[in-house]
Coordinates of C-alpha atoms in Angstrom, one line a residue:
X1 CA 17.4 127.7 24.8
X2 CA 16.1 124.6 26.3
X3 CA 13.6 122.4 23.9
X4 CA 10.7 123.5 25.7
X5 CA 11.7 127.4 25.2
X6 CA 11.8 126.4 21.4
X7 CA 9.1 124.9 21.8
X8 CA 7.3 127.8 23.1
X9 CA 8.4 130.3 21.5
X10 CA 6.7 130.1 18.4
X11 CA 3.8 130.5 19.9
X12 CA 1.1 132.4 18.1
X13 CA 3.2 133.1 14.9
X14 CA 1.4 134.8 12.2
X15 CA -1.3 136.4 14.6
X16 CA -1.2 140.2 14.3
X17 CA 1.6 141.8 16.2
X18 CA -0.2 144.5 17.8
X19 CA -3.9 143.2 17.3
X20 CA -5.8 145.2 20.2
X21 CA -4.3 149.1 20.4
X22 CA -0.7 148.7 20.7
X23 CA 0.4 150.9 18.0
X24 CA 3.4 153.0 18.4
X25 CA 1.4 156.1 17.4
X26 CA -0.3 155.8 20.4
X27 CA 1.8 154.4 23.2
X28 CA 5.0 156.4 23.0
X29 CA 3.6 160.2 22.0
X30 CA 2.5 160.8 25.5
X31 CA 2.7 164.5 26.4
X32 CA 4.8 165.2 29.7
X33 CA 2.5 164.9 33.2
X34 CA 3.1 167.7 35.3
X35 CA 3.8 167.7 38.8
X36 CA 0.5 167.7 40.8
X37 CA -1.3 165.9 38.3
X38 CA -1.3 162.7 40.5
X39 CA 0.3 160.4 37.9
X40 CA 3.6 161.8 39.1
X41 CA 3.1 159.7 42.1
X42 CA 3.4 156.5 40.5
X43 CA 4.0 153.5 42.9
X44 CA 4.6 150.4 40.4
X45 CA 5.5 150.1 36.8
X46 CA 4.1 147.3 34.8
X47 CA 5.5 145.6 31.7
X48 CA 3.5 144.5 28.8
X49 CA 4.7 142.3 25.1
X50 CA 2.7 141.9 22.4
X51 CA 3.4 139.2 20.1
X52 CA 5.2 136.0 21.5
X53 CA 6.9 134.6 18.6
X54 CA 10.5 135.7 17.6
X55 CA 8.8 139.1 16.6
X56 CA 7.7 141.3 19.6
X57 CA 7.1 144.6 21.0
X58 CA 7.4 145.6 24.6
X59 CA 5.7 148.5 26.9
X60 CA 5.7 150.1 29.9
X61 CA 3.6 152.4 31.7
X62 CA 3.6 153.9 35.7
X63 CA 0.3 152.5 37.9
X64 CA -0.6 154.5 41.4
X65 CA -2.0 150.8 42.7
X66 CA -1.9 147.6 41.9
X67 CA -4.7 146.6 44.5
X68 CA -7.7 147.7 43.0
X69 CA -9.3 149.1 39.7
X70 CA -8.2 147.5 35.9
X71 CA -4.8 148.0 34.0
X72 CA -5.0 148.1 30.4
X73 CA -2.2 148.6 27.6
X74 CA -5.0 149.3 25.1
X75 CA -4.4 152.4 23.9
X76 CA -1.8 153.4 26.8
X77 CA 2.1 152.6 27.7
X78 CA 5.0 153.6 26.3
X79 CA 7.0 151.4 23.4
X80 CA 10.4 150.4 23.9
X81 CA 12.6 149.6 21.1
X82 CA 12.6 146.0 20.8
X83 CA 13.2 143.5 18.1
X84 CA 12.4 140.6 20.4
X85 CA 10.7 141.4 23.6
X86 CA 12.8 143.9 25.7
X87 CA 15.0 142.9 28.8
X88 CA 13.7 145.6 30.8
X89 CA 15.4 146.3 34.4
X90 CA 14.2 149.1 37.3
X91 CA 16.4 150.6 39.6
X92 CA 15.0 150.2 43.4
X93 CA 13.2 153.9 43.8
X94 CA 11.6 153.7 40.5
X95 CA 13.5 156.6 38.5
X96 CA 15.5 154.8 35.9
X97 CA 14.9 151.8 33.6
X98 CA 17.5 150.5 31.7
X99 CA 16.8 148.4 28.6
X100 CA 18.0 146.0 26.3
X101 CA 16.7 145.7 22.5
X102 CA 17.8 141.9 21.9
X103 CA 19.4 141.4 18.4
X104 CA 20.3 144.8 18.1
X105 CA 22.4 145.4 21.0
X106 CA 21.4 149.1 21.9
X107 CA 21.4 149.7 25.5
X108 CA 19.3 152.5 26.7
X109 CA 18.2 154.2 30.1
X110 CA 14.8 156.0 30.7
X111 CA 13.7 158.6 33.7
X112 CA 10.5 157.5 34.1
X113 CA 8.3 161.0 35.0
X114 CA 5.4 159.4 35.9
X115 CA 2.3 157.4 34.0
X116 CA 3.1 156.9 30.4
X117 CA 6.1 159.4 30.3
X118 CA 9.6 158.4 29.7
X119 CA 12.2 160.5 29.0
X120 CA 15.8 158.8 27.3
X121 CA 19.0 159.6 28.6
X122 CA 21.3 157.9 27.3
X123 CA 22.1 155.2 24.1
X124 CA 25.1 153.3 23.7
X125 CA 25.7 150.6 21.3
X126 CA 27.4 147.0 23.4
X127 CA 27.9 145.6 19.8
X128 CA 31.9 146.6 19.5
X129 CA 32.4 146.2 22.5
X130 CA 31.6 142.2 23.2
X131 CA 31.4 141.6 19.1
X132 CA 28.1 140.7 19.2
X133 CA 24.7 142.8 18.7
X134 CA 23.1 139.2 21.0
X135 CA 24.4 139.8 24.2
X136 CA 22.5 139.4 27.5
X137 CA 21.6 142.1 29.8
X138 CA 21.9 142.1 33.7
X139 CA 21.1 144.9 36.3
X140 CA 23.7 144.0 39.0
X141 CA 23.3 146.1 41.5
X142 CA 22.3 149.8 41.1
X143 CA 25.7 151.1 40.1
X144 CA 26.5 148.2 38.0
X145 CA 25.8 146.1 34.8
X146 CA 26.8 143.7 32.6
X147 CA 26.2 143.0 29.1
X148 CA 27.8 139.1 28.3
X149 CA 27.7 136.9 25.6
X150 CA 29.2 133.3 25.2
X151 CA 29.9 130.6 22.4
X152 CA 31.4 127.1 21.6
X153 CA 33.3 125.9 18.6
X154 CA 34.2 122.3 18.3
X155 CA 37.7 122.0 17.1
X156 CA 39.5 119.2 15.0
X157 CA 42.8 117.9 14.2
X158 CA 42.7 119.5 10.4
X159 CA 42.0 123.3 9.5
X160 CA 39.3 122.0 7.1
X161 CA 37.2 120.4 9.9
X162 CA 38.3 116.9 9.5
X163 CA 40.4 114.5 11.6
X164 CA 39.8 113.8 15.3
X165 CA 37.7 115.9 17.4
X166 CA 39.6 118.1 20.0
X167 CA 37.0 119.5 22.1
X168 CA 35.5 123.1 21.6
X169 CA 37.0 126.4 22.4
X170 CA 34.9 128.8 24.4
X171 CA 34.8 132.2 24.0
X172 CA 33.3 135.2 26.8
X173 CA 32.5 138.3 26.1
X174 CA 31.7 140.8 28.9
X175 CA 31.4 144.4 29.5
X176 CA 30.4 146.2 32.6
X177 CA 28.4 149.1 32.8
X178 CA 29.0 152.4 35.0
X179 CA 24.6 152.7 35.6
X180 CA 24.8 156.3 36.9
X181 CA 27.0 157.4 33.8
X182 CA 25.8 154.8 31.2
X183 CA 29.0 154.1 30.0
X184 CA 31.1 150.9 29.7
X185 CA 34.0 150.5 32.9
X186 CA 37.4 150.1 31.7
X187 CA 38.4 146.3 31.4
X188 CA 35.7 145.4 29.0
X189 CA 37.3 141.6 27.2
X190 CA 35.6 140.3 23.6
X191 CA 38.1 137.5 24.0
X192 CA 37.6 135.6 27.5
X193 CA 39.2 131.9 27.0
X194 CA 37.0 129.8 29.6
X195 CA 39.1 126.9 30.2
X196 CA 37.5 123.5 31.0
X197 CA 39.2 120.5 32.9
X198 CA 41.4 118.5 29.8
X199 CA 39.3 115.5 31.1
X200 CA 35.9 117.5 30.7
X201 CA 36.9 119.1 27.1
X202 CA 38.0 115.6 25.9
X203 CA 34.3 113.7 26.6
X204 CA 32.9 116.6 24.7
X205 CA 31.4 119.3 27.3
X206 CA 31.5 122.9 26.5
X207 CA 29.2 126.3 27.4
X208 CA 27.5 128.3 24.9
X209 CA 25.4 131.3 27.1
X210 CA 26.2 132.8 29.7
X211 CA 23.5 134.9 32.0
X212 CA 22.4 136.4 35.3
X213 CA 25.4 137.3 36.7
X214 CA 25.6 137.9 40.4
X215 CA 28.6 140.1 42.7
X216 CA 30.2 138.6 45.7
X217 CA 33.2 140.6 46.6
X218 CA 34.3 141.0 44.0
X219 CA 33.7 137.9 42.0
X220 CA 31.4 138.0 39.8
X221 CA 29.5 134.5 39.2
X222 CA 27.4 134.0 36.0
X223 CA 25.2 131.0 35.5
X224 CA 26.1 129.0 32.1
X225 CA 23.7 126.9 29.7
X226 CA 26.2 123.3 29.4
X227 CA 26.2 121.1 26.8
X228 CA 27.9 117.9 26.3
X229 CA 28.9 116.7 22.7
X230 CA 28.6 113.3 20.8
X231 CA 31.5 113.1 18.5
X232 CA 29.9 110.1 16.9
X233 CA 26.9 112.0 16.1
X234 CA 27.4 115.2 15.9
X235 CA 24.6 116.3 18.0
X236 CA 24.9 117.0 21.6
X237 CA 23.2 114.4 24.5
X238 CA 21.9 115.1 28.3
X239 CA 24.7 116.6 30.6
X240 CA 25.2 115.2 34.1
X241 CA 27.1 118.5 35.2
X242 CA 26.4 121.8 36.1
X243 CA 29.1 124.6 35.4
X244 CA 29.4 128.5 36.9
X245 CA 31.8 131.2 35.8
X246 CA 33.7 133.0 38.0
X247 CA 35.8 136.3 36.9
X248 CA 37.3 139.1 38.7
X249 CA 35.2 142.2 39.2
X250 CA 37.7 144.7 38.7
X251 CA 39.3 143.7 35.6
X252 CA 37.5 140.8 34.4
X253 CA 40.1 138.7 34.6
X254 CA 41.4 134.8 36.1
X255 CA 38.1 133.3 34.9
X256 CA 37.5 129.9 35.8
X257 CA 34.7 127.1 36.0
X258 CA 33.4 125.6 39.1
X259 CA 31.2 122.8 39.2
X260 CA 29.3 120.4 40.5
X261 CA 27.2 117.2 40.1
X262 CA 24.9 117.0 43.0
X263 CA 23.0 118.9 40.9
X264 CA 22.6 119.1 37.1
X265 CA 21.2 120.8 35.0
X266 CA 21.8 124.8 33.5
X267 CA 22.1 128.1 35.5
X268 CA 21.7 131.1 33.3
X269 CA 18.1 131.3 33.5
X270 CA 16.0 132.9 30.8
X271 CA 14.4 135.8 31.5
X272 CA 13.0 135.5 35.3
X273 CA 16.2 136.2 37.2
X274 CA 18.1 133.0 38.0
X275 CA 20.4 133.6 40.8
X276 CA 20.5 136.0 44.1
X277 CA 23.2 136.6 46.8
X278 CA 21.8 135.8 50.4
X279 CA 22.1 137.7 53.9
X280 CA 25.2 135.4 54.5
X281 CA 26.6 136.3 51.2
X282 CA 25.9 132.9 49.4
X283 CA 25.2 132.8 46.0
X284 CA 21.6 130.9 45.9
X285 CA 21.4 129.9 41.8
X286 CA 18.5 128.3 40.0
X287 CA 20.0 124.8 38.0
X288 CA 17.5 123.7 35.8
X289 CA 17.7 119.9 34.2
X290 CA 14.8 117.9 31.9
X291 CA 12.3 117.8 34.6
X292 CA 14.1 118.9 37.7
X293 CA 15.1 122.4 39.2
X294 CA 17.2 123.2 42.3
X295 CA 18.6 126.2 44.0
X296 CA 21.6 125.4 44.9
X297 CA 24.3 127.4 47.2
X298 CA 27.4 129.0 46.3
X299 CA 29.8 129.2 49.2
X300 CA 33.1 131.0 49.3
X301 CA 33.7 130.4 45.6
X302 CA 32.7 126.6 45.8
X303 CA 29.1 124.6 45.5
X304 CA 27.7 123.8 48.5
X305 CA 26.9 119.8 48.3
X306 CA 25.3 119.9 51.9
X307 CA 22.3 121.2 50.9
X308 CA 20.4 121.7 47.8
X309 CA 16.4 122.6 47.2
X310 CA 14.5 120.4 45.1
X311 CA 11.5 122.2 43.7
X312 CA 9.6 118.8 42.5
X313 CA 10.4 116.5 45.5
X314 CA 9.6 119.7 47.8
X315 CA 5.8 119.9 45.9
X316 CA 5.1 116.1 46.3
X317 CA 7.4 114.7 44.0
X318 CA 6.1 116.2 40.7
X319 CA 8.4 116.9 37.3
X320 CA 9.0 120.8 36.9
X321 CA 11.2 123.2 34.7
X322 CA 11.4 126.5 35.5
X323 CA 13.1 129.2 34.1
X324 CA 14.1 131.5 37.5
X325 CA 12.7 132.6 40.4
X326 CA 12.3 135.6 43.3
X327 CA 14.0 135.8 46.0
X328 CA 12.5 137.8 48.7
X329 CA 15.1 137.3 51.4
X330 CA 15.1 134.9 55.0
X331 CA 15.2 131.9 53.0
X332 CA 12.0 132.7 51.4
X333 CA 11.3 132.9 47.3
X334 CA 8.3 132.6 44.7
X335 CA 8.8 129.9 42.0
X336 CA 7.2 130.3 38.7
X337 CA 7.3 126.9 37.5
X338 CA 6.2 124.5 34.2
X339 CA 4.3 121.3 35.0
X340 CA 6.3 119.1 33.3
X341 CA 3.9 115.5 34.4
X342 CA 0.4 117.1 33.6
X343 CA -0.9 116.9 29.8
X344 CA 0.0 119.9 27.3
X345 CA -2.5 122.9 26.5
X346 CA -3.0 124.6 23.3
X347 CA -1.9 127.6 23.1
X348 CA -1.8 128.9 19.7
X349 CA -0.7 128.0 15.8
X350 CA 2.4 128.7 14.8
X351 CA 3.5 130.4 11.1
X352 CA 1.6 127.0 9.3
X353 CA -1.5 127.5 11.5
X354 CA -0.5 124.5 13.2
X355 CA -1.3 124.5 16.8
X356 CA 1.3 124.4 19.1
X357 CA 1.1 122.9 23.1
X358 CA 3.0 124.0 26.5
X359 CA 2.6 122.5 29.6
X360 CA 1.1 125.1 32.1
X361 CA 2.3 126.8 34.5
X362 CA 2.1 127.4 38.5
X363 CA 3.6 129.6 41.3
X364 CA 5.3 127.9 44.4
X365 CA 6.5 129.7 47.7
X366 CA 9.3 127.8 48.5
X367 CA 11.1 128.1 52.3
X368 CA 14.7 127.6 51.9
X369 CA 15.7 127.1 55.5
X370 CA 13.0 124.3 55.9
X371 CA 13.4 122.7 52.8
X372 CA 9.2 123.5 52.1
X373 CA 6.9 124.8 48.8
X374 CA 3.4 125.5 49.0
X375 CA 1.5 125.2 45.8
X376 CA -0.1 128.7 45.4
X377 CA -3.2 129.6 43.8
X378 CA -3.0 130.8 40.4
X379 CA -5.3 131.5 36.8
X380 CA -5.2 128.7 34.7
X381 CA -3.6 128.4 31.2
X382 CA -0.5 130.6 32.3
X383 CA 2.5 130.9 29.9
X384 CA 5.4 132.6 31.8
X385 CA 8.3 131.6 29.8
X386 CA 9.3 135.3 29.2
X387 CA 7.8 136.7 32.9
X388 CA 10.8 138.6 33.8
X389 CA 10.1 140.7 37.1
X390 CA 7.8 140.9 40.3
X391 CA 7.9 143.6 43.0
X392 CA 8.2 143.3 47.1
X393 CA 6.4 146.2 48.5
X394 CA 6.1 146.4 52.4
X395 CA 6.2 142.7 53.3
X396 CA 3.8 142.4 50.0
X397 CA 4.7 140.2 46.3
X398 CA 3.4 141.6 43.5
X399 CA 3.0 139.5 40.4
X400 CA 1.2 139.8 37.2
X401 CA -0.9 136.7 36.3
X402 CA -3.1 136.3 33.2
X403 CA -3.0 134.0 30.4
X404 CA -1.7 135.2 27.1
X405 CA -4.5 137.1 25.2
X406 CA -6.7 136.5 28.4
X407 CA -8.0 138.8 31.4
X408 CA -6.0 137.9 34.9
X409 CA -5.1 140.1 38.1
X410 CA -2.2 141.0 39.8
X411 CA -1.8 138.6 42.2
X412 CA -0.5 139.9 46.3
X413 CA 0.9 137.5 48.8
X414 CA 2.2 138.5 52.2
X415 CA 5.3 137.3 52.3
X416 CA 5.0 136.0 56.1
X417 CA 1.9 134.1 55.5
X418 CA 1.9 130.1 54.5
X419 CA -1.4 130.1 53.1
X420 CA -2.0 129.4 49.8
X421 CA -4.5 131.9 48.5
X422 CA -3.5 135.5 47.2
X423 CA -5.1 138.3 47.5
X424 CA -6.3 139.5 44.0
X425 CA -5.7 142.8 43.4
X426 CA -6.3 145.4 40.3
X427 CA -7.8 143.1 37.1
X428 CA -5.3 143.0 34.3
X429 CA -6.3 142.7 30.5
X430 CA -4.9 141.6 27.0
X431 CA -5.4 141.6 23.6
X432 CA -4.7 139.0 21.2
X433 CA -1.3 137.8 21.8
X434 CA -0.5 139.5 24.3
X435 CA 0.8 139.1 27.5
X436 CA 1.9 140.7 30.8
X437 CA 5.7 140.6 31.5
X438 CA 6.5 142.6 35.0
X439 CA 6.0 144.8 37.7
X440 CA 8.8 146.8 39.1

């Protein structure tokens, strides 16, 4: 994780985990809703954590409307297994939801029938497969996944560690993931050696996560988290790189790195999706540095150095992180993004009681083809560090915004319009460390 995701992410420690109605007795007992009963009819789904340290629990429950009334978890949703808060994806018309308990490395898909009822089809277990129980989850498309893990070891001249440093071997694990069946393709690879320039391995730069993979063809491209080690110190320093993956589709093979410097920064996101494939089938990809973030351009296997996206210098020249973005198509996305320049905020103790800070956040609509962002109008004291998913509805972005343990709305902007005001739409609410994650 980047510092400021360790930074966050003890946020709150030692509060009660489900302190407001989130018990599992009541949020995953729901009796089935039978047709005609109206809930069947369910438009959106909304995703809900409670608990934003390392220790959290996720739900999920089926809304007719997101523009008016109030959505509460309080008592309602149902609980997916999670050890850390779930990696939850939707397919397009609503019926299936496919989920990743982190840590664990369960993989499971849901019919959703409507409100609070989900029924479980399917369980399988990615941990012998990649050889990890920590990989990451990605809804590809809506016939395929991937579930992907990465590391690093720094290697020496002696077996015991000692001598002169030899650069690190990394490792990629991948599986893909038949959606309508729920079972792994043929192919899957525990052992994928990702090869780096001699010249690059030699100064010290290696990979250690990969994430939000994207298909093209069929190459698949997934962003990577680059590091750059200091022999001298043993710890690593700033990077002035930025490194994709690039495998075969069909049997995950001939992987190699392309890169770039135009930008720097990482590319596998967090949990807000970090990279999208255009109309002209280019590959627009989130790189995130210190206090700069891009979306840069992928084209025909190479990065595009003729034209990149500065989030910051596109909003006036401020300092901004961001973890990913959406991409709503026409050159057009929504930016959740950390202000890096303003002061910190409070937002909680962590497992001492002592308080712990975040900058805050914001929500830019950003116009790729004219190089624009417009600042949007937001709640104040947001934490989205673990948002993971809005929904486009009929020329319509759907967003839910609230701080954590705080009362907020879900937040509509017409996608055509340049104005900076939302429409607010059905109030949201929260108990104590809690927090809305999505809407699909």
């Amino acid at each position: 994780m980047k510092i400021s995701f360790l930074k966050t992410s003890v946020l709150f420690a030692g509060l009660t985990l489900c302190a407001v109605g989130c018990s599992s007795d009541d949020q995953s007992t729901s009796k089935p809703i039978k047709p005609g009963e109206g809930e069947t009819e369910t438009h959106f789904q909304l995703a809900y954590a409670s608990g934003s340290g390392s220790q959290s629990a996720t739900y999920l429950q089926g809304v007719t409307s997101l523009s008016e009334g109030e959505v509460s978890f309080k008592n309602a949703g149902y609980q997916m297994p999670s050890s850390r808060t779930s990696r939850i994806f939707v397919s397009e018309d609503g019926k299936y939801v496919y989920n990743l308990n982190y840590t664990v490395g369960d993989l499971r898909k849901y019919e959703h029938q409507g409100g609070q009822v989900y029924k479980e089809l399917g369980n399988i277990d990615s941990s012998p497969v990649i050889g990890t129980s920590r990989g990451r989850f990605t809804k590809i498309n809506e016939k395929l996944g991937s579930i992907h893990h990465a590391e690093a070891k720094a290697q020496y001249a002696n077996a015991d560690g000692s001598g002169d440093y030899l650069g690190h071997k990394i490792t990629a694990s991948i599986a893909l993931i038949d959606l309508e069946n729920w079972s792994f393709l043929p192919g899957s690879q525990k052992e994928i050696d990702v090869k780096l320039d001699a010249e690059l391995v030699k100064k010290g730069y290696f990979i250690n996560r990969i994430d939000a993979p994207v298909l093209v063809q069929d190459k698949l491209y997934y962003g990577t988290r680059i590091a750059l080690f200091d022999e001298t110190t043993g710890k690593t320093k700033p990077v002035d790189l930025t490194f994709t993956l690039v495998v075969d589709k069909n049997n995950l093979s001939n992987a190699k790195i392309i890169s770039t410097n135009h930008v720097i920064g990482s590319t596998n996101g967090y949990r807000t999706p970090a990279a999208y494939v255009n109309e002209r089938q280019e590959v627009l990809q989130m790189v995130n540095g210190s206090d700069k973030t891009y979306i840069a351009r992928i084209v025909q296997g190479q990065y595009d150095h003729r034209t990149v996206f500065d989030l910051g210098q596109a909003l006036g020249g401020k300092k901004v992180s961001s973890n990913g973005w959406f991409y709503v198509g026409n050159g057009i996305g929504y930016v959740p993004y950390e202000k890096m320049d303003e002061a910190e905020i409070e937002m909680g103790v962590d497992k001492d009681g002592k308080p712990t800070t975040t900058h805050e956040w914001g929500l830019a609509r950003v116009d790729l083809n004219n190089n624009t962002a417009i600042d949007l109008e937001v709640p104040q004291n947001l934490w989205l560090t673990q948002y993971q998913t809005a929904a486009v509805r009929d020329g319509k972005f759907y967003i839910a915004l609230a701080p954590v343990s705080g009362q907020g709305n879900i937040y509509i902007y017409t996608i055509s319009s340049t104005s900076p005001k939302g429409e607010k739409g059905a109030v949201i609410t929260s108990g104590v460390d809690q927090y809305y994650i999505g809407v699909y």
